Amino acid sequence: MALEREIVSDMKVMQKTDESFQMFMVFGYEIMDIYGRFLCFINRNQPNRNKPAPGRSATTSDC
């Protein structure tokens, strides 16, 4: 699954284990839409968000 591959890749880049790897979720006004879909932004919890790992942009406007 694509999400699992991304998580494993992030764990390797950050040199984290299953126990030490953390993610964060950001919610807007609603948590779920009318169809029951979860509405949130999820990302890895990196020590310094201003210095992303190679291959990652610092902002979404760089994409």
MMTF fields as JSON, N, C-alpha, C and O atoms, coordinates in Angstrom:
{
  "mmtfVersion": "1.0.0",
  "mmtfProducer": "UNKNOWN",
  "numBonds": 251,
  "numAtoms": 252,
  "numGroups": 63,
  "numChains": 1,
  "numModels": 1,
  "chainsPerModel": [1],
  "groupsPerChain": [63],
  "chainIdList": ["A"],
  "bondAtomList": [4, 2, 8, 6, 12, 10, 16, 14, 20, 18, 24, 22, 28, 26, 32, 30, 36, 34, 40, 38, 44, 42, 48, 46, 52, 50, 56, 54, 60, 58, 64, 62, 68, 66, 72, 70, 76, 74, 80, 78, 84, 82, 88, 86, 92, 90, 96, 94, 100, 98, 104, 102, 108, 106, 112, 110, 116, 114, 120, 118, 124, 122, 128, 126, 132, 130, 136, 134, 140, 138, 144, 142, 148, 146, 152, 150, 156, 154, 160, 158, 164, 162, 168, 166, 172, 170, 176, 174, 180, 178, 184, 182, 188, 186, 192, 190, 196, 194, 200, 198, 204, 202, 208, 206, 212, 210, 216, 214, 220, 218, 224, 222, 228, 226, 232, 230, 236, 234, 240, 238, 244, 242, 248, 246],
  "bondOrderList": [1, 1, 1, 1, 1, 1, 1, 1, 1, 1, 1, 1, 1, 1, 1, 1, 1, 1, 1, 1, 1, 1, 1, 1, 1, 1, 1, 1, 1, 1, 1, 1, 1, 1, 1, 1, 1, 1, 1, 1, 1, 1, 1, 1, 1, 1, 1, 1, 1, 1, 1, 1, 1, 1, 1, 1, 1, 1, 1, 1, 1, 1],
  "groupList": [{"groupName": "MET", "atomNameList": ["N", "CA", "C", "O"], "elementList": ["N", "C", "C", "O"], "formalChargeList": [0, 0, 0, 0], "bondAtomList": [1, 0, 2, 1, 3, 2], "bondOrderList": [1, 1, 2], "singleLetterCode": "M", "chemCompType": "L-PEPTIDE LINKING"}, {"groupName": "ALA", "atomNameList": ["N", "CA", "C", "O"], "elementList": ["N", "C", "C", "O"], "formalChargeList": [0, 0, 0, 0], "bondAtomList": [1, 0, 2, 1, 3, 2], "bondOrderList": [1, 1, 2], "singleLetterCode": "A", "chemCompType": "L-PEPTIDE LINKING"}, {"groupName": "LEU", "atomNameList": ["N", "CA", "C", "O"], "elementList": ["N", "C", "C", "O"], "formalChargeList": [0, 0, 0, 0], "bondAtomList": [1, 0, 2, 1, 3, 2], "bondOrderList": [1, 1, 2], "singleLetterCode": "L", "chemCompType": "L-PEPTIDE LINKING"}, {"groupName": "GLU", "atomNameList": ["N", "CA", "C", "O"], "elementList": ["N", "C", "C", "O"], "formalChargeList": [0, 0, 0, 0], "bondAtomList": [1, 0, 2, 1, 3, 2], "bondOrderList": [1, 1, 2], "singleLetterCode": "E", "chemCompType": "L-PEPTIDE LINKING"}, {"groupName": "ARG", "atomNameList": ["N", "CA", "C", "O"], "elementList": ["N", "C", "C", "O"], "formalChargeList": [0, 0, 0, 0], "bondAtomList": [1, 0, 2, 1, 3, 2], "bondOrderList": [1, 1, 2], "singleLetterCode": "R", "chemCompType": "L-PEPTIDE LINKING"}, {"groupName": "ILE", "atomNameList": ["N", "CA", "C", "O"], "elementList": ["N", "C", "C", "O"], "formalChargeList": [0, 0, 0, 0], "bondAtomList": [1, 0, 2, 1, 3, 2], "bondOrderList": [1, 1, 2], "singleLetterCode": "I", "chemCompType": "L-PEPTIDE LINKING"}, {"groupName": "VAL", "atomNameList": ["N", "CA", "C", "O"], "elementList": ["N", "C", "C", "O"], "formalChargeList": [0, 0, 0, 0], "bondAtomList": [1, 0, 2, 1, 3, 2], "bondOrderList": [1, 1, 2], "singleLetterCode": "V", "chemCompType": "L-PEPTIDE LINKING"}, {"groupName": "SER", "atomNameList": ["N", "CA", "C", "O"], "elementList": ["N", "C", "C", "O"], "formalChargeList": [0, 0, 0, 0], "bondAtomList": [1, 0, 2, 1, 3, 2], "bondOrderList": [1, 1, 2], "singleLetterCode": "S", "chemCompType": "L-PEPTIDE LINKING"}, {"groupName": "ASP", "atomNameList": ["N", "CA", "C", "O"], "elementList": ["N", "C", "C", "O"], "formalChargeList": [0, 0, 0, 0], "bondAtomList": [1, 0, 2, 1, 3, 2], "bondOrderList": [1, 1, 2], "singleLetterCode": "D", "chemCompType": "L-PEPTIDE LINKING"}, {"groupName": "LYS", "atomNameList": ["N", "CA", "C", "O"], "elementList": ["N", "C", "C", "O"], "formalChargeList": [0, 0, 0, 0], "bondAtomList": [1, 0, 2, 1, 3, 2], "bondOrderList": [1, 1, 2], "singleLetterCode": "K", "chemCompType": "L-PEPTIDE LINKING"}, {"groupName": "GLN", "atomNameList": ["N", "CA", "C", "O"], "elementList": ["N", "C", "C", "O"], "formalChargeList": [0, 0, 0, 0], "bondAtomList": [1, 0, 2, 1, 3, 2], "bondOrderList": [1, 1, 2], "singleLetterCode": "Q", "chemCompType": "L-PEPTIDE LINKING"}, {"groupName": "THR", "atomNameList": ["N", "CA", "C", "O"], "elementList": ["N", "C", "C", "O"], "formalChargeList": [0, 0, 0, 0], "bondAtomList": [1, 0, 2, 1, 3, 2], "bondOrderList": [1, 1, 2], "singleLetterCode": "T", "chemCompType": "L-PEPTIDE LINKING"}, {"groupName": "PHE", "atomNameList": ["N", "CA", "C", "O"], "elementList": ["N", "C", "C", "O"], "formalChargeList": [0, 0, 0, 0], "bondAtomList": [1, 0, 2, 1, 3, 2], "bondOrderList": [1, 1, 2], "singleLetterCode": "F", "chemCompType": "L-PEPTIDE LINKING"}, {"groupName": "GLY", "atomNameList": ["N", "CA", "C", "O"], "elementList": ["N", "C", "C", "O"], "formalChargeList": [0, 0, 0, 0], "bondAtomList": [1, 0, 2, 1, 3, 2], "bondOrderList": [1, 1, 2], "singleLetterCode": "G", "chemCompType": "PEPTIDE LINKING"}, {"groupName": "TYR", "atomNameList": ["N", "CA", "C", "O"], "elementList": ["N", "C", "C", "O"], "formalChargeList": [0, 0, 0, 0], "bondAtomList": [1, 0, 2, 1, 3, 2], "bondOrderList": [1, 1, 2], "singleLetterCode": "Y", "chemCompType": "L-PEPTIDE LINKING"}, {"groupName": "CYS", "atomNameList": ["N", "CA", "C", "O"], "elementList": ["N", "C", "C", "O"], "formalChargeList": [0, 0, 0, 0], "bondAtomList": [1, 0, 2, 1, 3, 2], "bondOrderList": [1, 1, 2], "singleLetterCode": "C", "chemCompType": "L-PEPTIDE LINKING"}, {"groupName": "ASN", "atomNameList": ["N", "CA", "C", "O"], "elementList": ["N", "C", "C", "O"], "formalChargeList": [0, 0, 0, 0], "bondAtomList": [1, 0, 2, 1, 3, 2], "bondOrderList": [1, 1, 2], "singleLetterCode": "N", "chemCompType": "L-PEPTIDE LINKING"}, {"groupName": "PRO", "atomNameList": ["N", "CA", "C", "O"], "elementList": ["N", "C", "C", "O"], "formalChargeList": [0, 0, 0, 0], "bondAtomList": [1, 0, 2, 1, 3, 2], "bondOrderList": [1, 1, 2], "singleLetterCode": "P", "chemCompType": "L-PEPTIDE LINKING"}],
  "groupTypeList": [0, 1, 2, 3, 4, 3, 5, 6, 7, 8, 0, 9, 6, 0, 10, 9, 11, 8, 3, 7, 12, 10, 0, 12, 0, 6, 12, 13, 14, 3, 5, 0, 8, 5, 14, 13, 4, 12, 2, 15, 12, 5, 16, 4, 16, 10, 17, 16, 4, 16, 9, 17, 1, 17, 13, 4, 7, 1, 11, 11, 7, 8, 15],
  "groupIdList": [1, 2, 3, 4, 5, 6, 7, 8, 9, 10, 11, 12, 13, 14, 15, 16, 17, 18, 19, 20, 21, 22, 23, 24, 25, 26, 27, 28, 29, 30, 31, 32, 33, 34, 35, 36, 37, 38, 39, 40, 41, 42, 43, 44, 45, 46, 47, 48, 49, 50, 51, 52, 53, 54, 55, 56, 57, 58, 59, 60, 61, 62, 63],
  "secStructList": [7, 2, 2, 2, 2, 2, 2, 2, 2, 2, 2, 2, 2, 2, 6, 7, 7, 6, 6, 6, 7, 7, 3, 3, 3, 3, 3, 3, 3, 3, 3, 3, 7, 6, 6, 7, 7, 3, 3, 3, 3, 3, 3, 3, 7, 7, 1, 7, 6, 6, 1, 7, 7, 6, 6, 7, 7, 1, 1, 4, 4, 4, 7],
  "xCoordList": [0.839, 0.0, 0.888, 1.925, 0.498, 1.317, 1.583, 2.703, 0.574, 0.752, 1.77, 2.62, 1.691, 2.647, 4.068, 5.0, 4.246, 5.58, 6.122, 7.303, 5.271, 5.695, 6.108, 7.105, 5.357, 5.672, 6.993, 7.827, 7.192, 8.449, 9.615, 10.679, 9.431, 10.475, 10.815, 11.989, 9.797, 10.028, 10.762, 11.647, 10.412, 11.077, 12.557, 13.398, 12.878, 14.28, 15.055, 16.165, 14.474, 15.139, 15.401, 16.466, 14.435, 14.554, 15.226, 15.417, 15.582, 16.226, 15.393, 15.899, 14.111, 13.186, 12.712, 12.771, 12.245, 11.674, 10.153, 9.609, 9.481, 8.022, 7.62, 6.587, 8.432, 8.117, 8.422, 7.73, 9.44, 9.854, 9.302, 9.365, 8.764, 8.235, 6.885, 6.016, 6.71, 5.453, 4.933, 5.704, 3.628, 2.975, 2.027, 1.654, 1.639, 0.639, -0.454, -0.233, -1.629, -2.778, -3.338, -3.427, -3.711, -4.301, -5.707, -5.913, -6.659, -8.052, -8.532, -8.066, -9.455, -10.119, -11.329, -11.322, -12.357, -13.572, -14.319, -14.798, -14.421, -15.13, -14.136, -13.101, -14.438, -13.583, -13.964, -13.093, -15.246, -15.724, -16.684, -17.389, -16.7, -17.661, -18.976, -19.11, -19.936, -21.259, -21.241, -22.201, -20.152, -20.027, -19.237, -19.005, -18.823, -18.087, -16.593, -15.889, -16.101, -14.661, -13.957, -14.445, -12.814, -11.997, -11.31, -10.635, -11.469, -10.888, -9.759, -10.006, -8.522, -7.392, -6.141, -6.093, -5.141, -3.819, -2.912, -2.919, -2.14, -1.253, 0.179, 0.417, 1.121, 2.531, 3.375, 2.895, 4.622, 5.517, 5.888, 5.884, 6.202, 6.595, 8.112, 8.783, 8.655, 10.109, 10.611, 9.895, 11.835, 12.358, 12.35, 11.976, 12.761, 12.812, 12.064, 12.59, 10.858, 10.045, 10.586, 10.177, 11.493, 12.098, 13.268, 13.771, 13.706, 14.79, 14.306, 14.665, 13.494, 12.986, 14.091, 15.138, 13.847, 14.805, 14.969, 14.106, 16.073, 16.261, 15.07, 14.541, 14.661, 13.529, 12.193, 11.169, 12.189, 10.952, 11.054, 12.108, 9.972, 9.97, 9.55, 8.85, 9.986, 9.661, 8.212, 7.619, 7.643, 6.26, 5.499, 6.098, 4.196, 3.387, 3.382, 3.035, 3.759, 3.79, 4.992, 5.051, 5.955, 7.12, 6.84, 7.684, 5.679, 5.352, 5.068, 4.777],
  "yCoordList": [-1.174, 0.0, 1.242, 1.257, 2.272, 3.472, 4.201, 4.652, 4.318, 5.01, 4.288, 4.925, 2.972, 2.203, 2.391, 2.51, 2.42, 2.639, 4.009, 4.141, 5.022, 6.368, 6.41, 7.042, 5.748, 5.726, 5.014, 5.506, 3.869, 3.122, 3.957, 3.974, 4.646, 5.512, 6.644, 6.938, 7.276, 8.339, 7.806, 8.479, 6.624, 6.031, 5.8, 6.033, 5.348, 5.108, 6.415, 6.509, 7.428, 8.724, 9.349, 9.92, 9.239, 9.85, 8.933, 9.318, 7.724, 6.729, 6.477, 6.536, 6.196, 5.932, 4.487, 3.826, 4.01, 2.668, 2.791, 3.895, 1.648, 1.662, 2.395, 3.062, 2.267, 2.872, 4.366, 5.113, 4.818, 6.219, 7.118, 8.342, 6.53, 7.33, 7.918, 7.215, 9.216, 9.89, 10.649, 11.119, 10.758, 11.537, 12.518, 12.331, 13.562, 14.482, 14.684, 14.548, 15.01, 15.246, 16.638, 17.064, 17.331, 18.661, 18.597, 18.102, 19.098, 19.077, 20.481, 21.463, 20.56, 21.822, 21.983, 21.552, 22.599, 22.847, 21.546, 21.346, 20.681, 19.409, 18.251, 18.308, 17.21, 16.028, 15.039, 14.384, 14.926, 14.011, 14.737, 15.66, 14.303, 14.88, 14.098, 13.162, 14.476, 13.842, 12.378, 11.648, 11.945, 10.546, 9.702, 8.518, 10.296, 9.565, 9.489, 8.714, 10.301, 10.313, 11.209, 12.287, 10.752, 11.461, 12.625, 12.422, 13.837, 15.023, 15.567, 16.25, 15.265, 15.801, 15.777, 15.124, 16.497, 16.523, 15.759, 16.022, 14.828, 14.027, 14.153, 14.155, 14.257, 14.363, 13.752, 13.509, 13.512, 12.989, 14.111, 15.282, 13.763, 14.731, 14.811, 14.017, 15.762, 15.878, 16.924, 17.879, 16.758, 17.633, 19.117, 19.961, 19.432, 20.828, 20.962, 20.604, 21.468, 21.539, 22.534, 22.506, 23.411, 24.362, 23.763, 24.382, 22.566, 21.865, 20.468, 19.492, 20.365, 19.045, 18.164, 18.654, 16.892, 15.927, 16.139, 16.741, 15.648, 15.762, 15.174, 14.125, 15.869, 15.407, 15.941, 15.698, 16.658, 17.238, 18.75, 19.316, 19.403, 20.867, 21.392, 20.714, 22.6, 23.199, 23.659, 23.715, 23.989, 24.45, 23.731, 23.154, 23.771, 23.15, 23.978, 23.464, 25.242, 26.077, 25.746, 26.197, 24.963, 24.553, 23.331, 22.939, 22.718, 21.487, 21.738, 20.801],
  "zCoordList": [0.0, 0.0, 0.0, 0.663, -0.727, -0.905, 0.416, 0.657, 1.263, 2.539, 3.409, 4.031, 3.457, 4.252, 3.741, 4.537, 2.42, 1.843, 2.236, 2.556, 2.213, 2.604, 4.074, 4.421, 4.923, 6.352, 6.6, 7.36, 5.972, 6.122, 5.612, 6.231, 4.501, 3.95, 4.919, 5.141, 5.493, 6.473, 7.696, 8.224, 8.147, 9.307, 9.023, 9.891, 7.82, 7.454, 7.382, 7.905, 6.733, 6.598, 7.963, 8.197, 8.852, 10.173, 11.192, 12.345, 10.77, 11.642, 12.903, 14.024, 12.689, 13.788, 13.75, 12.713, 14.888, 14.99, 15.073, 15.1, 15.113, 15.281, 16.562, 16.604, 17.591, 18.884, 18.92, 19.611, 18.192, 18.292, 17.184, 17.298, 16.121, 15.016, 15.394, 15.911, 15.136, 15.46, 14.248, 13.412, 14.171, 13.126, 13.805, 14.964, 13.079, 13.607, 12.575, 11.372, 13.067, 12.192, 12.475, 13.627, 11.418, 11.527, 10.948, 9.841, 11.699, 11.273, 10.943, 11.52, 10.022, 9.713, 10.611, 11.764, 10.082, 10.855, 11.146, 12.262, 10.175, 10.326, 10.355, 9.69, 11.113, 11.168, 10.075, 9.502, 9.784, 8.735, 7.808, 8.217, 6.544, 5.613, 5.664, 6.451, 4.835, 4.892, 4.474, 4.721, 3.842, 3.421, 4.421, 4.178, 5.541, 6.561, 6.314, 6.962, 5.367, 5.092, 6.1, 6.44, 6.57, 7.542, 6.839, 5.829, 7.353, 6.728, 7.591, 8.584, 7.215, 7.962, 7.101, 6.059, 7.553, 6.952, 7.902, 9.104, 7.387, 8.235, 7.726, 6.518, 8.643, 8.276, 9.384, 10.491, 9.069, 10.103, 11.055, 10.676, 12.264, 13.274, 13.262, 13.922, 12.518, 12.426, 13.407, 13.71, 13.91, 14.96, 14.587, 15.401, 13.364, 12.942, 11.629, 10.575, 11.679, 10.465, 9.451, 8.29, 9.859, 8.927, 8.157, 7.219, 8.54, 7.851, 7.475, 8.133, 6.422, 6.032, 5.462, 5.041, 5.455, 4.914, 3.412, 2.773, 2.843, 1.394, 0.635, 1.0, -0.423, -1.21, -0.74, -1.379, 0.356, 0.886, 0.83, 1.122, 0.459, 0.44, 1.812, 2.565, 2.119, 3.416, 3.48, 4.558, 2.322, 2.288, 1.185, 0.277, 1.27, 0.221, -1.052, -2.115, -0.97, -2.171, -3.056, -4.2, -2.545, -3.335, -4.183, -4.989, -4.025, -4.744, -6.203, -6.945]
}
